[in-house]
């Protein structure tokens, strides 16, 4: 047990004087946005920020963070990571076991993907109210997992709703979604009808957010390391 504890938790100290419950903390974030206490905004940006700070109440992550946080910040981080990995595996299970024929399963995929998208938008438009992560490298890893999850989620949608011509199995759908996410273009598969084209456009827009966030997180991580190394000289 000690081996597995050190394997997953390491030997770092991640103790805080006080860990604010996630639900209360989210309410505090809402007040910061409402009162413009950190970043002065107006118009469309202000409305978007208010929406993004309220939407977490509709998704599981906030409540997972809240209840797991009662055991400490490290437990909360590990449980959230587990949830992120499960979200990644969910579309894989659906495609492998052919659960995509159930409309409610497909709706659940869209629901979980929308949570990830709201998280991405929050990283961009609510960055001023988020505390610095314990590890920027960890943030990049989780962002990559979100990227793969979104790609697989779109593959499930394409296949389940029959939005692509000549798709025969889940592998074809994953291939199509991956090609779309990298904007390479196709030579063998094409969208079926306007619905398929709308989903393709949506996926490309979402994936552009990933590119922006990957670049931002990587540069931030490098800058942080540079400043630390410079101070050590």
XYZ file of C-alpha atoms in Angstrom:
233
model
C 0.000 0.000 0.000
C 2.839 2.369 0.783
C 4.303 1.667 -2.659
C 1.068 2.559 -4.446
C 0.611 5.593 -2.206
C 4.023 6.919 -3.162
C 3.447 5.916 -6.802
C 0.324 8.058 -7.181
C 0.777 10.707 -4.487
C 4.535 11.158 -4.442
C 6.265 12.709 -1.465
C 5.279 16.327 -1.949
C 3.497 18.391 0.669
C 0.229 19.879 -0.565
C -1.249 21.257 2.624
C -3.269 24.462 2.882
C -4.296 26.302 6.021
C -7.912 26.192 4.906
C -9.573 24.513 1.947
C -12.722 26.391 0.977
C -15.602 24.049 0.002
C -15.926 24.022 -3.776
C -19.587 25.119 -3.857
C -18.891 28.064 -1.559
C -15.785 28.914 -3.543
C -17.806 28.919 -6.758
C -20.265 31.343 -5.180
C -17.342 33.553 -4.166
C -16.135 33.454 -7.763
C -19.581 34.547 -8.922
C -19.459 37.522 -6.536
C -16.017 38.491 -7.860
C -17.326 38.498 -11.425
C -20.557 40.272 -10.474
C -18.747 42.982 -8.488
C -15.917 43.306 -11.047
C -13.508 43.047 -8.136
C -10.636 41.653 -10.236
C -11.171 42.337 -13.922
C -13.329 45.266 -15.021
C -15.639 44.073 -17.814
C -18.787 45.166 -19.586
C -21.183 44.167 -22.358
C -20.843 40.789 -24.045
C -17.720 39.828 -22.090
C -19.417 40.487 -18.743
C -22.499 38.465 -19.711
C -20.311 35.575 -20.918
C -18.262 35.604 -17.706
C -21.417 35.540 -15.581
C -22.781 32.603 -17.584
C -19.526 30.681 -17.323
C -19.256 31.185 -13.576
C -22.831 29.914 -13.058
C -22.787 26.923 -15.428
C -20.593 24.695 -13.188
C -23.653 24.226 -10.940
C -25.176 22.148 -13.758
C -22.293 19.678 -14.013
C -20.821 16.911 -11.801
C -17.284 18.292 -11.444
C -18.257 21.012 -8.973
C -19.935 18.510 -6.637
C -17.113 15.995 -7.052
C -14.645 18.708 -6.052
C -16.860 19.755 -3.147
C -17.303 16.348 -1.492
C -13.831 14.965 -2.260
C -12.326 18.199 -0.948
C -13.492 17.289 2.551
C -10.547 14.855 2.620
C -8.051 17.525 1.592
C -6.750 19.144 -1.548
C -4.663 16.167 -2.656
C -7.649 13.819 -2.445
C -9.703 16.304 -4.438
C -7.050 16.537 -7.144
C -6.789 12.754 -7.458
C -10.561 12.236 -7.567
C -10.951 14.941 -10.215
C -8.208 13.290 -12.282
C -10.048 9.973 -11.994
C -13.242 11.631 -13.199
C -11.409 13.174 -16.181
C -10.005 9.766 -17.142
C -13.455 8.149 -16.825
C -14.866 10.812 -19.138
C -12.152 9.853 -21.620
C -13.041 6.160 -21.403
C -16.803 6.728 -21.653
C -16.994 7.225 -25.462
C -14.532 4.355 -25.944
C -16.879 2.022 -24.040
C -19.852 3.299 -26.040
C -18.152 2.672 -29.384
C -16.702 -0.685 -28.370
C -19.934 -2.131 -26.973
C -22.187 -0.485 -29.588
C -24.182 1.587 -27.080
C -24.476 4.430 -29.598
C -27.921 3.198 -30.716
C -29.414 4.578 -27.498
C -30.359 8.249 -27.866
C -29.942 8.898 -24.140
C -26.390 7.591 -24.265
C -25.617 10.030 -27.063
C -27.231 12.856 -25.116
C -25.060 11.989 -22.110
C -21.968 12.216 -24.336
C -23.030 15.676 -25.516
C -23.711 16.689 -21.902
C -20.246 15.627 -20.714
C -18.594 17.249 -23.724
C -20.424 20.503 -22.991
C -18.977 20.403 -19.462
C -15.481 20.128 -20.925
C -16.178 22.978 -23.342
C -17.434 25.218 -20.519
C -14.256 24.379 -18.614
C -12.141 25.430 -21.599
C -14.015 28.691 -21.983
C -13.584 29.292 -18.268
C -9.819 28.891 -18.581
C -9.837 31.643 -21.201
C -12.405 34.115 -19.860
C -12.194 33.474 -16.101
C -8.444 33.110 -15.742
C -8.284 36.076 -13.349
C -10.415 34.347 -10.685
C -8.601 30.994 -10.760
C -5.687 30.384 -8.445
C -2.390 29.205 -9.916
C -2.322 25.410 -10.410
C -0.125 23.198 -8.262
C 1.651 22.112 -11.441
C 1.426 23.634 -14.924
C 2.703 20.352 -16.331
C -0.253 18.595 -14.729
C -2.559 21.161 -16.313
C -1.088 20.421 -19.746
C -1.563 16.668 -19.224
C -5.199 17.136 -18.184
C -5.743 19.470 -21.123
C -4.420 16.797 -23.473
C -6.755 14.224 -21.895
C -9.642 16.665 -22.471
C -8.528 16.984 -26.101
C -8.635 13.226 -26.632
C -11.954 12.970 -24.769
C -13.493 15.622 -27.035
C -12.179 13.913 -30.162
C -13.674 10.583 -29.072
C -16.909 12.275 -28.039
C -17.346 13.804 -31.483
C -16.586 10.402 -33.031
C -19.453 8.924 -31.003
C -21.784 11.696 -32.156
C -20.809 11.272 -35.808
C -21.356 7.514 -35.678
C -24.422 7.475 -33.438
C -26.352 10.061 -35.440
C -25.120 8.794 -38.814
C -23.623 12.139 -39.843
C -20.784 10.798 -42.017
C -20.992 8.993 -45.338
C -19.499 5.486 -45.673
C -18.722 5.104 -41.947
C -18.767 1.391 -41.108
C -17.440 1.123 -37.547
C -16.164 3.002 -34.536
C -12.579 3.099 -35.787
C -13.738 4.902 -38.932
C -15.582 7.418 -36.754
C -12.543 8.017 -34.507
C -10.348 8.436 -37.586
C -12.771 10.972 -39.068
C -12.985 12.910 -35.797
C -9.196 12.955 -35.376
C -8.694 14.223 -38.926
C -11.291 16.933 -38.255
C -9.634 17.953 -34.988
C -6.284 18.400 -36.755
C -7.922 20.205 -39.720
C -5.949 18.086 -42.188
C -8.850 17.533 -44.581
C -10.383 14.344 -45.921
C -10.021 12.174 -48.972
C -12.197 9.222 -48.057
C -15.038 10.422 -45.767
C -17.342 13.433 -46.025
C -20.118 14.911 -43.850
C -23.646 13.721 -44.590
C -25.978 16.676 -45.074
C -26.077 20.026 -43.353
C -26.286 18.481 -39.871
C -22.968 16.752 -40.437
C -21.392 19.968 -41.694
C -22.622 21.897 -38.638
C -21.069 19.327 -36.278
C -17.779 19.447 -38.223
C -17.705 23.240 -37.977
C -18.449 23.020 -34.243
C -15.640 20.541 -33.683
C -13.099 22.659 -35.565
C -14.020 25.734 -33.481
C -13.736 23.752 -30.238
C -10.363 22.337 -31.259
C -9.042 25.833 -31.957
C -9.631 26.585 -28.271
C -7.394 23.628 -27.423
C -4.633 24.990 -29.664
C -4.858 28.386 -27.952
C -4.872 26.860 -24.472
C -2.020 24.431 -25.224
C 0.085 27.335 -26.441
C -0.844 29.503 -23.459
C -0.238 26.766 -20.856
C 3.084 25.763 -22.435
C 4.372 29.335 -22.564
C 3.231 29.953 -18.970
C 4.996 26.798 -17.813
C 8.215 27.798 -19.609
C 8.059 31.384 -18.294
C 7.506 30.126 -14.753
C 10.523 27.812 -14.990
C 12.645 30.592 -16.524
C 11.787 33.014 -13.708
C 12.515 30.350 -11.093
C 15.868 29.448 -12.677
C 16.776 33.116 -13.054
C 16.070 33.806 -9.386
C 18.233 30.839 -8.434
C 21.268 32.233 -10.234
